[in-house]
Amino acid sequence: MIVREKPGPLQLLFAVRGSVLPHIAGELALVTALAAALVWLDRHVQPLPHLSATPFAVFGIALSLFLGFRNNAAYDRWWEARKLWGGLLADLRSYARALEMFLPDTQQRHQQLRLALALLHLHRLNLRRLPVDAAAARALGDNAALATAPHPPCAALDAITAGLANARSAGTLDGFGARALSARLDSLALQQAGCERIAGTPLPYVYSLLVYRTSYLYCLLVPLALLEPAGWLTPLFAAIIAYVFFGLAEVTEELAHPFGATPNALALDAICRSAEISLAPHLGEPAPEPLRPVNFRLD
Amino acid sequence: MIVREKPGPLQLLFAVRGSVLPHIAGELALVTALAAALVWLDRHVQPLPHLSATPFAVFGIALSLFLGFRNNAAYDRWWEARKLWGGLLADLRSYARALEMFLPDTQQRHQQLRLALALLHLHRLNLRRLPVDAAAARALGDNAALATAPHPPCAALDAITAGLANARSAGTLDGFGARALSARLDSLALQQAGCERIAGTPLPYVYSLLVYRTSYLYCLLVPLALLEPAGWLTPLFAAIIAYVFFGLAEVTEELAHPFGATPNALALDAICRSAEISLAPHLGEPAPEPLRPVNFRLD
Amino acid sequence: MIVREKPGPLQLLFAVRGSVLPHIAGELALVTALAAALVWLDRHVQPLPHLSATPFAVFGIALSLFLGFRNNAAYDRWWEARKLWGGLLADLRSYARALEMFLPDTQQRHQQLRLALALLHLHRLNLRRLPVDAAAARALGDNAALATAPHPPCAALDAITAGLANARSAGTLDGFGARALSARLDSLALQQAGCERIAGTPLPYVYSLLVYRTSYLYCLLVPLALLEPAGWLTPLFAAIIAYVFFGLAEVTEELAHPFGATPNALALDAICRSAEISLAPHLGEPAPEPLRPVNFRLD
Amino acid sequence: MIVREKPGPLQLLFAVRGSVLPHIAGELALVTALAAALVWLDRHVQPLPHLSATPFAVFGIALSLFLGFRNNAAYDRWWEARKLWGGLLADLRSYARALEMFLPDTQQRHQQLRLALALLHLHRLNLRRLPVDAAAARALGDNAALATAPHPPCAALDAITAGLANARSAGTLDGFGARALSARLDSLALQQAGCERIAGTPLPYVYSLLVYRTSYLYCLLVPLALLEPAGWLTPLFAAIIAYVFFGLAEVTEELAHPFGATPNALALDAICRSAEISLAPHLGEPAPEPLRPVNFRLD
Amino acid sequence: MIVREKPGPLQLLFAVRGSVLPHIAGELALVTALAAALVWLDRHVQPLPHLSATPFAVFGIALSLFLGFRNNAAYDRWWEARKLWGGLLADLRSYARALEMFLPDTQQRHQQLRLALALLHLHRLNLRRLPVDAAAARALGDNAALATAPHPPCAALDAITAGLANARSAGTLDGFGARALSARLDSLALQQAGCERIAGTPLPYVYSLLVYRTSYLYCLLVPLALLEPAGWLTPLFAAIIAYVFFGLAEVTEELAHPFGATPNALALDAICRSAEISLAPHLGEPAPEPLRPVNFRLD
């Protein structure tokens, strides 16, 4: 996630971090070069058909609407993913508090909290398809075996439940507590499955094909409509049109994968750290420092 | 579901799998041929009226807005269906965990879990209007009779409830557990009914009529506005316009039926397999392998 | 509800059932005739002002956006109504299952189920402002007096509650069961009230006035902009524009009343039948057949 | 709320009730007069610059999108407010039923129901900033002192809770009942606070400024683009454009205040009456008549 | 928050408070000056290319759609933030009522209520990154130490939970009460975390870059298309276009930060005061006065 104020004049000219320009440089160059070649051909070799701009207006508006729809869907995925992680954080905190109320045994409570933090890190690794990293190893501690289960976050939730079932059969957890804690775990499981849904179900591929094919058709044909009114400014206008269309398509690609490794993906490391800060008092430990953006980027 | 990265240049040119091109080839050919015929008529037989492009601009924008609305509604159906199946998966896992906490008898628990997996497969078959297949037969096991009930998923839920009612009257399930498990079943039933709602209530037919009639009117008349500015490029432009409008209409048709058999429908088989993986430890069985995409397609 | 596949070529030309054409034939005839009269006047009597098309482009786009908004709102009403009835169905099934778990007395259970089915039919009649029909009379049985209450669905819910209160004071229903069943009834009541909200609160009338007035202004003035570019095709184009605008306005009117008697209204009879099928095993009765579409229409 | 069928031809020409025309007559007159003055100046005094229509097309579309956004937001407020009141009605009915199940003492029950009706009327008065009227006085009865509290609806909810707390400490309300009734009260409080949120937080003022300033700029400058193509029809077109833009802005203003006194505001009186009808059987009283629209208007 | 009626004629001309004009004066001046310079150059030094307006129409519509999307997303953040605070207020009131029912000890109850008010103020300070102010200090009272915790709102919630856990182990809070109060605290925690999500996750930075870069490109190039049709009115039109685009972008920036210090941010102080008014009767104290807007602004 890029953490930065509203861009000032200098950033508008030069900001690259978080920008999509580097990702679409190839498309821009291709479109610009082709437009320049067409102007040259038209003037020096063979006059090309000079098309009216109106068909491109209709086509351009249809394409804008379509890009807009896809952008909306991608942003909704990104924001829903963020909501789910916010919900996970809130649920973890509430779980810790409910443990204070319903599970009097301190050791059992600490075991539950450690498993809960392990769950969060395993979930993060699972979404990002990463191996166990330093932060996760620290959180896993004695529960490192969970990371090798077929589905690590489920294994962590199963271990948490087993602990509660033990407490229940041992009589340290009554029916009210079992209901309260179990409801909180259900909510955690629902949000965790929601994240997996987003990670595992991309935007329908057919949209990507349709939108990229249409954008290319548009950008490669539009110079024919610009030859007459824009002359040698044609490559500039073609480049601007390509910037708008391919730029938005690229932003959409990034936001549609909120758990990816791009600069605009969600800052899952920072949310895991927030959970550790919130649970520290319940574990009787000092709270770690929150993560800070490095070079405007928070991971 | 097509599982594939952002399309590269080659795929943009040649990808057919997941594309709508094969489905709209007839419309494209018809529109192109008619446009070519009109140009030929205009030039060699009898001059046709050369219309201004502006009325088509308004008409085209109105049509784009309308196609956009229908596409939105279809995508919402598709994504809601995916959310419901994600919720079913989460609820099944939570149900398995709640059983660990509230139902101490292992045999009763395993019976419940087997019925729950049967429910999921019967629900899948019901949505897709399929007979019992290999995966479902394996999940059904001794409960094969459920598949012949008037409404198989309801029968499975009824059987699960009967098991709980027996445990309750036998005293192995207390009031807290009955409330917790029953609440989870209610949630399963709500999401199952939600899927049936989507499967049984198509987008209003009047939209399909209106959108296809209008698209045909547009594509068949638009050559009259292109004759003058585009000349012999008229068939190309007409084909592009038809590609955009009919392509989007066709995508909409596919996504509006998220439980269909098209490449862009939901991967229900894979979700059922995920449920089997998650429930395996609760049944004391080894987890099966997750399903993998075959030729980029996951079913 | 019209149950029909994607329209084929023949249906596109001839389908009338579910189409809006019959409802807007008057408007189309009026607009076409006026446009023809204007062309005739312009050519043979007195030249009329030939307007530029651009003001109509802006006006047309503004009108499209507005029609689009109204269409969205109507579709949302239609789909929310369908969701509420889907929720009613799921809740009825869950209520039947919860009764199995929490209310051991078979006779009390059957009485509850019969009242629940009566509730559903009374709710349907109430929404559609119909008198008791055959299906409702069959479902009401001994509870026919409910249909004469000031608010029949509320009376049915009150009777269900009274049954539970009796069971509770008789000791056959414990606290857990009272909570579980009461929560399910609350959910039923919420969805029933939601349907009444949609049925009793139409889209604001001011929108209808604004949208019809503006559509008429547009369709009656647009021939002045078509006289020059379209000539004797003016009536055709005016008719197409009127078809798009009035057609969409008419679809909106139909969908905005999801409980009406139009072909595109919801199939409440079929949903009531689904509920009877699902509750039959709990009543120990054979399940009736599901309703089938008649002439592509399901009511 | 205006309760009226789809407008017929006569209403389209003459309906004033529920229309926005009277509210924007001043703007329309101003714009028309100015446009006429410009045409006169241009023809008889000094030729004015004749602008191309294209810049106005872009500007007009941007303005349409913006008006559309604001209209959407206002309609969402209106519909959310209606949902909240529908939820209040459903919750009141459910509360009455839950009382039957969990609070055996008839006198305590009646006291609760009277307080609940008082709550609804006090909430209505609070939203509309009205003093106690006849309907509210009837509902308040012995609880008239509530109307003088700093926050009357909160005071009513506090009084309801105090009654339950008394019943609990007196032993006539057990833990299950306390939980069930308290959950229902929480839901009532949430919806009541939701209404206050809508009433107390208008659409951001900056939108109103931006949209009115831009609409005026557009309507006052657009005659310059119409002088040439429309001639003496310029005032007519300017008036139509002003009708569309100011009309939509005015509708937005009305719907954004769903608890106001305008014809398109919500019919809170009728909803309060519905609650009285539904609660009458629980109080052992005859149900009053539902409110009917007077001159198509329901308050 | 600006609390003001629909703007009248004078306000439209002169209102500055709540307007975005002061924030975009620099951009407007730049665009106007550049446009004037281009006209001068074109007329007196060297004729510049006179572009057709059509490419700018397409570009302008694409930009409008994009600005519209961003504005929608920002407004949704703002309204969601308002909903969360409304939910916090409702939950606090419900918590106070639930305490009356389930926690008979007056002193414990008052301690809980004081901590709840402290929570609300600490949450406000945390969102706005402010030090303890007068209102917060008054609410904190003996609990001032909470403000120095690593995460003050979490510390307040932990303290509330500790109080309940004490009451539970002391036997003054039974299982039903523990469940009811704990559920309410979970809801408070969820809404508090929701606010932190909005405050800590800005709209993706890439959108800001894209939208400002595109707006500048548009406004700096559009004079080339206006030179011919608008002549010396070019600077006026360029300024109007810049006003619409930059004005909307600026509104978006303000609303996207609903907890900021801008005039259009949420009135958190007033909501905290509302909570104090609602809780005063439960604390046996006189209710303070509600906050009033100062110079139309409520903070």
JSON list of N, CA and C in Angstrom, two decimals, chain E residues 86-131:
[
{"chain": "E", "resi": 86, "resn": "GLY", "atom": "N", "xyz": [-22.61, 6.17, 13.80]},
{"chain": "E", "resi": 86, "resn": "GLY", "atom": "CA", "xyz": [-24.00, 6.01, 14.23]},
{"chain": "E", "resi": 86, "resn": "GLY", "atom": "C", "xyz": [-24.20, 4.69, 14.95]},
{"chain": "E", "resi": 87, "resn": "GLY", "atom": "N", "xyz": [-23.53, 3.65, 14.44]},
{"chain": "E", "resi": 87, "resn": "GLY", "atom": "CA", "xyz": [-23.62, 2.36, 15.10]},
{"chain": "E", "resi": 87, "resn": "GLY", "atom": "C", "xyz": [-22.97, 2.37, 16.47]},
{"chain": "E", "resi": 88, "resn": "LEU", "atom": "N", "xyz": [-21.85, 3.09, 16.59]},
{"chain": "E", "resi": 88, "resn": "LEU", "atom": "CA", "xyz": [-21.20, 3.21, 17.89]},
{"chain": "E", "resi": 88, "resn": "LEU", "atom": "C", "xyz": [-22.14, 3.86, 18.90]},
{"chain": "E", "resi": 89, "resn": "LEU", "atom": "N", "xyz": [-22.80, 4.92, 18.45]},
{"chain": "E", "resi": 89, "resn": "LEU", "atom": "CA", "xyz": [-23.73, 5.62, 19.35]},
{"chain": "E", "resi": 89, "resn": "LEU", "atom": "C", "xyz": [-24.86, 4.69, 19.78]},
{"chain": "E", "resi": 90, "resn": "ALA", "atom": "N", "xyz": [-25.45, 3.97, 18.80]},
{"chain": "E", "resi": 90, "resn": "ALA", "atom": "CA", "xyz": [-26.54, 3.06, 19.14]},
{"chain": "E", "resi": 90, "resn": "ALA", "atom": "C", "xyz": [-26.06, 1.96, 20.08]},
{"chain": "E", "resi": 91, "resn": "ASP", "atom": "N", "xyz": [-24.85, 1.46, 19.83]},
{"chain": "E", "resi": 91, "resn": "ASP", "atom": "CA", "xyz": [-24.34, 0.38, 20.68]},
{"chain": "E", "resi": 91, "resn": "ASP", "atom": "C", "xyz": [-24.07, 0.86, 22.10]},
{"chain": "E", "resi": 92, "resn": "LEU", "atom": "N", "xyz": [-23.55, 2.09, 22.20]},
{"chain": "E", "resi": 92, "resn": "LEU", "atom": "CA", "xyz": [-23.30, 2.62, 23.54]},
{"chain": "E", "resi": 92, "resn": "LEU", "atom": "C", "xyz": [-24.61, 2.72, 24.32]},
{"chain": "E", "resi": 93, "resn": "ARG", "atom": "N", "xyz": [-25.65, 3.23, 23.65]},
{"chain": "E", "resi": 93, "resn": "ARG", "atom": "CA", "xyz": [-26.94, 3.34, 24.33]},
{"chain": "E", "resi": 93, "resn": "ARG", "atom": "C", "xyz": [-27.46, 1.96, 24.70]},
{"chain": "E", "resi": 94, "resn": "SER", "atom": "N", "xyz": [-27.35, 1.01, 23.79]},
{"chain": "E", "resi": 94, "resn": "SER", "atom": "CA", "xyz": [-27.84, -0.33, 24.08]},
{"chain": "E", "resi": 94, "resn": "SER", "atom": "C", "xyz": [-27.03, -0.97, 25.21]},
{"chain": "E", "resi": 95, "resn": "TYR", "atom": "N", "xyz": [-25.73, -0.67, 25.21]},
{"chain": "E", "resi": 95, "resn": "TYR", "atom": "CA", "xyz": [-24.90, -1.22, 26.27]},
{"chain": "E", "resi": 95, "resn": "TYR", "atom": "C", "xyz": [-25.36, -0.69, 27.62]},
{"chain": "E", "resi": 96, "resn": "ALA", "atom": "N", "xyz": [-25.64, 0.62, 27.66]},
{"chain": "E", "resi": 96, "resn": "ALA", "atom": "CA", "xyz": [-26.11, 1.21, 28.92]},
{"chain": "E", "resi": 96, "resn": "ALA", "atom": "C", "xyz": [-27.42, 0.54, 29.37]},
{"chain": "E", "resi": 97, "resn": "ARG", "atom": "N", "xyz": [-28.31, 0.27, 28.43]},
{"chain": "E", "resi": 97, "resn": "ARG", "atom": "CA", "xyz": [-29.58, -0.36, 28.80]},
{"chain": "E", "resi": 97, "resn": "ARG", "atom": "C", "xyz": [-29.37, -1.80, 29.23]},
{"chain": "E", "resi": 98, "resn": "ALA", "atom": "N", "xyz": [-28.50, -2.51, 28.52]},
{"chain": "E", "resi": 98, "resn": "ALA", "atom": "CA", "xyz": [-28.26, -3.90, 28.89]},
{"chain": "E", "resi": 98, "resn": "ALA", "atom": "C", "xyz": [-27.63, -3.99, 30.28]},
{"chain": "E", "resi": 99, "resn": "LEU", "atom": "N", "xyz": [-26.81, -2.99, 30.62]},
{"chain": "E", "resi": 99, "resn": "LEU", "atom": "CA", "xyz": [-26.23, -2.98, 31.97]},
{"chain": "E", "resi": 99, "resn": "LEU", "atom": "C", "xyz": [-27.33, -2.89, 33.01]},
{"chain": "E", "resi": 100, "resn": "GLU", "atom": "N", "xyz": [-28.34, -2.03, 32.74]},
{"chain": "E", "resi": 100, "resn": "GLU", "atom": "CA", "xyz": [-29.46, -1.91, 33.69]},
{"chain": "E", "resi": 100, "resn": "GLU", "atom": "C", "xyz": [-30.12, -3.27, 33.93]},
{"chain": "E", "resi": 101, "resn": "MET", "atom": "N", "xyz": [-30.20, -4.07, 32.86]},
{"chain": "E", "resi": 101, "resn": "MET", "atom": "CA", "xyz": [-30.90, -5.33, 33.00]},
{"chain": "E", "resi": 101, "resn": "MET", "atom": "C", "xyz": [-30.06, -6.42, 33.63]},
{"chain": "E", "resi": 102, "resn": "PHE", "atom": "N", "xyz": [-28.76, -6.43, 33.31]},
{"chain": "E", "resi": 102, "resn": "PHE", "atom": "CA", "xyz": [-27.97, -7.61, 33.67]},
{"chain": "E", "resi": 102, "resn": "PHE", "atom": "C", "xyz": [-26.96, -7.37, 34.78]},
{"chain": "E", "resi": 103, "resn": "LEU", "atom": "N", "xyz": [-26.66, -6.12, 35.10]},
{"chain": "E", "resi": 103, "resn": "LEU", "atom": "CA", "xyz": [-25.65, -5.85, 36.12]},
{"chain": "E", "resi": 103, "resn": "LEU", "atom": "C", "xyz": [-26.30, -5.05, 37.23]},
{"chain": "E", "resi": 104, "resn": "PRO", "atom": "N", "xyz": [-26.75, -5.69, 38.29]},
{"chain": "E", "resi": 104, "resn": "PRO", "atom": "CA", "xyz": [-27.56, -4.96, 39.29]},
{"chain": "E", "resi": 104, "resn": "PRO", "atom": "C", "xyz": [-26.75, -3.94, 40.10]},
{"chain": "E", "resi": 105, "resn": "ASP", "atom": "N", "xyz": [-25.41, -4.14, 40.23]},
{"chain": "E", "resi": 105, "resn": "ASP", "atom": "CA", "xyz": [-24.61, -3.26, 41.09]},
{"chain": "E", "resi": 105, "resn": "ASP", "atom": "C", "xyz": [-24.42, -1.89, 40.45]},
{"chain": "E", "resi": 106, "resn": "THR", "atom": "N", "xyz": [-24.95, -0.83, 41.12]},
{"chain": "E", "resi": 106, "resn": "THR", "atom": "CA", "xyz": [-24.92, 0.50, 40.53]},
{"chain": "E", "resi": 106, "resn": "THR", "atom": "C", "xyz": [-23.50, 1.01, 40.32]},
{"chain": "E", "resi": 107, "resn": "GLN", "atom": "N", "xyz": [-22.61, 0.75, 41.28]},
{"chain": "E", "resi": 107, "resn": "GLN", "atom": "CA", "xyz": [-21.26, 1.29, 41.16]},
{"chain": "E", "resi": 107, "resn": "GLN", "atom": "C", "xyz": [-20.52, 0.66, 39.98]},
{"chain": "E", "resi": 108, "resn": "GLN", "atom": "N", "xyz": [-20.64, -0.67, 39.85]},
{"chain": "E", "resi": 108, "resn": "GLN", "atom": "CA", "xyz": [-20.02, -1.34, 38.70]},
{"chain": "E", "resi": 108, "resn": "GLN", "atom": "C", "xyz": [-20.58, -0.78, 37.40]},
{"chain": "E", "resi": 109, "resn": "ARG", "atom": "N", "xyz": [-21.89, -0.53, 37.39]},
{"chain": "E", "resi": 109, "resn": "ARG", "atom": "CA", "xyz": [-22.52, -0.01, 36.19]},
{"chain": "E", "resi": 109, "resn": "ARG", "atom": "C", "xyz": [-21.95, 1.36, 35.82]},
{"chain": "E", "resi": 110, "resn": "HIS", "atom": "N", "xyz": [-21.85, 2.24, 36.82]},
{"chain": "E", "resi": 110, "resn": "HIS", "atom": "CA", "xyz": [-21.32, 3.57, 36.53]},
{"chain": "E", "resi": 110, "resn": "HIS", "atom": "C", "xyz": [-19.89, 3.50, 36.03]},
{"chain": "E", "resi": 111, "resn": "GLN", "atom": "N", "xyz": [-19.11, 2.62, 36.64]},
{"chain": "E", "resi": 111, "resn": "GLN", "atom": "CA", "xyz": [-17.72, 2.47, 36.18]},
{"chain": "E", "resi": 111, "resn": "GLN", "atom": "C", "xyz": [-17.70, 2.05, 34.71]},
{"chain": "E", "resi": 112, "resn": "GLN", "atom": "N", "xyz": [-18.57, 1.09, 34.36]},
{"chain": "E", "resi": 112, "resn": "GLN", "atom": "CA", "xyz": [-18.65, 0.64, 32.97]},
{"chain": "E", "resi": 112, "resn": "GLN", "atom": "C", "xyz": [-19.03, 1.79, 32.03]},
{"chain": "E", "resi": 113, "resn": "LEU", "atom": "N", "xyz": [-20.01, 2.58, 32.45]},
{"chain": "E", "resi": 113, "resn": "LEU", "atom": "CA", "xyz": [-20.47, 3.66, 31.58]},
{"chain": "E", "resi": 113, "resn": "LEU", "atom": "C", "xyz": [-19.38, 4.71, 31.39]},
{"chain": "E", "resi": 114, "resn": "ARG", "atom": "N", "xyz": [-18.64, 5.00, 32.47]},
{"chain": "E", "resi": 114, "resn": "ARG", "atom": "CA", "xyz": [-17.57, 5.99, 32.34]},
{"chain": "E", "resi": 114, "resn": "ARG", "atom": "C", "xyz": [-16.49, 5.49, 31.41]},
{"chain": "E", "resi": 115, "resn": "LEU", "atom": "N", "xyz": [-16.19, 4.20, 31.52]},
{"chain": "E", "resi": 115, "resn": "LEU", "atom": "CA", "xyz": [-15.18, 3.64, 30.61]},
{"chain": "E", "resi": 115, "resn": "LEU", "atom": "C", "xyz": [-15.69, 3.68, 29.17]},
{"chain": "E", "resi": 116, "resn": "ALA", "atom": "N", "xyz": [-16.99, 3.46, 28.99]},
{"chain": "E", "resi": 116, "resn": "ALA", "atom": "CA", "xyz": [-17.53, 3.46, 27.63]},
{"chain": "E", "resi": 116, "resn": "ALA", "atom": "C", "xyz": [-17.42, 4.85, 27.01]},
{"chain": "E", "resi": 117, "resn": "LEU", "atom": "N", "xyz": [-17.72, 5.89, 27.80]},
{"chain": "E", "resi": 117, "resn": "LEU", "atom": "CA", "xyz": [-17.57, 7.25, 27.28]},
{"chain": "E", "resi": 117, "resn": "LEU", "atom": "C", "xyz": [-16.10, 7.56, 27.00]},
{"chain": "E", "resi": 118, "resn": "ALA", "atom": "N", "xyz": [-15.23, 7.09, 27.88]},
{"chain": "E", "resi": 118, "resn": "ALA", "atom": "CA", "xyz": [-13.80, 7.29, 27.64]},
{"chain": "E", "resi": 118, "resn": "ALA", "atom": "C", "xyz": [-13.40, 6.62, 26.33]},
{"chain": "E", "resi": 119, "resn": "LEU", "atom": "N", "xyz": [-13.90, 5.42, 26.11]},
{"chain": "E", "resi": 119, "resn": "LEU", "atom": "CA", "xyz": [-13.61, 4.71, 24.85]},
{"chain": "E", "resi": 119, "resn": "LEU", "atom": "C", "xyz": [-13.97, 5.56, 23.65]},
{"chain": "E", "resi": 120, "resn": "LEU", "atom": "N", "xyz": [-15.16, 6.16, 23.67]},
{"chain": "E", "resi": 120, "resn": "LEU", "atom": "CA", "xyz": [-15.60, 6.93, 22.52]},
{"chain": "E", "resi": 120, "resn": "LEU", "atom": "C", "xyz": [-14.67, 8.11, 22.26]},
{"chain": "E", "resi": 121, "resn": "HIS", "atom": "N", "xyz": [-14.29, 8.82, 23.33]},
{"chain": "E", "resi": 121, "resn": "HIS", "atom": "CA", "xyz": [-13.42, 9.98, 23.14]},
{"chain": "E", "resi": 121, "resn": "HIS", "atom": "C", "xyz": [-12.02, 9.55, 22.70]},
{"chain": "E", "resi": 122, "resn": "LEU", "atom": "N", "xyz": [-11.53, 8.45, 23.28]},
{"chain": "E", "resi": 122, "resn": "LEU", "atom": "CA", "xyz": [-10.19, 7.99, 22.88]},
{"chain": "E", "resi": 122, "resn": "LEU", "atom": "C", "xyz": [-10.20, 7.55, 21.42]},
{"chain": "E", "resi": 123, "resn": "HIS", "atom": "N", "xyz": [-11.29, 6.97, 21.02]},
{"chain": "E", "resi": 123, "resn": "HIS", "atom": "CA", "xyz": [-11.42, 6.55, 19.62]},
{"chain": "E", "resi": 123, "resn": "HIS", "atom": "C", "xyz": [-11.40, 7.79, 18.71]},
{"chain": "E", "resi": 124, "resn": "ARG", "atom": "N", "xyz": [-12.14, 8.82, 19.10]},
{"chain": "E", "resi": 124, "resn": "ARG", "atom": "CA", "xyz": [-12.15, 10.06, 18.32]},
{"chain": "E", "resi": 124, "resn": "ARG", "atom": "C", "xyz": [-10.74, 10.64, 18.20]},
{"chain": "E", "resi": 125, "resn": "LEU", "atom": "N", "xyz": [-10.03, 10.74, 19.34]},
{"chain": "E", "resi": 125, "resn": "LEU", "atom": "CA", "xyz": [-8.68, 11.31, 19.31]},
{"chain": "E", "resi": 125, "resn": "LEU", "atom": "C", "xyz": [-7.76, 10.46, 18.44]},
{"chain": "E", "resi": 126, "resn": "ASN", "atom": "N", "xyz": [-7.92, 9.16, 18.53]},
{"chain": "E", "resi": 126, "resn": "ASN", "atom": "CA", "xyz": [-7.07, 8.25, 17.78]},
{"chain": "E", "resi": 126, "resn": "ASN", "atom": "C", "xyz": [-7.27, 8.44, 16.28]},
{"chain": "E", "resi": 127, "resn": "LEU", "atom": "N", "xyz": [-8.54, 8.58, 15.86]},
{"chain": "E", "resi": 127, "resn": "LEU", "atom": "CA", "xyz": [-8.82, 8.74, 14.43]},
{"chain": "E", "resi": 127, "resn": "LEU", "atom": "C", "xyz": [-8.29, 10.07, 13.91]},
{"chain": "E", "resi": 128, "resn": "ARG", "atom": "N", "xyz": [-8.42, 11.10, 14.75]},
{"chain": "E", "resi": 128, "resn": "ARG", "atom": "CA", "xyz": [-7.99, 12.42, 14.30]},
{"chain": "E", "resi": 128, "resn": "ARG", "atom": "C", "xyz": [-6.55, 12.72, 14.66]},
{"chain": "E", "resi": 129, "resn": "ARG", "atom": "N", "xyz": [-5.86, 11.78, 15.28]},
{"chain": "E", "resi": 129, "resn": "ARG", "atom": "CA", "xyz": [-4.45, 11.96, 15.70]},
{"chain": "E", "resi": 129, "resn": "ARG", "atom": "C", "xyz": [-4.28, 13.22, 16.52]},
{"chain": "E", "resi": 130, "resn": "LEU", "atom": "N", "xyz": [-5.16, 13.38, 17.51]},
{"chain": "E", "resi": 130, "resn": "LEU", "atom": "CA", "xyz": [-5.11, 14.55, 18.38]},
{"chain": "E", "resi": 130, "resn": "LEU", "atom": "C", "xyz": [-4.64, 14.13, 19.77]},
{"chain": "E", "resi": 131, "resn": "PRO", "atom": "N", "xyz": [-4.02, 15.06, 20.53]},
{"chain": "E", "resi": 131, "resn": "PRO", "atom": "CA", "xyz": [-3.76, 14.79, 21.95]},
{"chain": "E", "resi": 131, "resn": "PRO", "atom": "C", "xyz": [-5.07, 14.92, 22.74]}
]
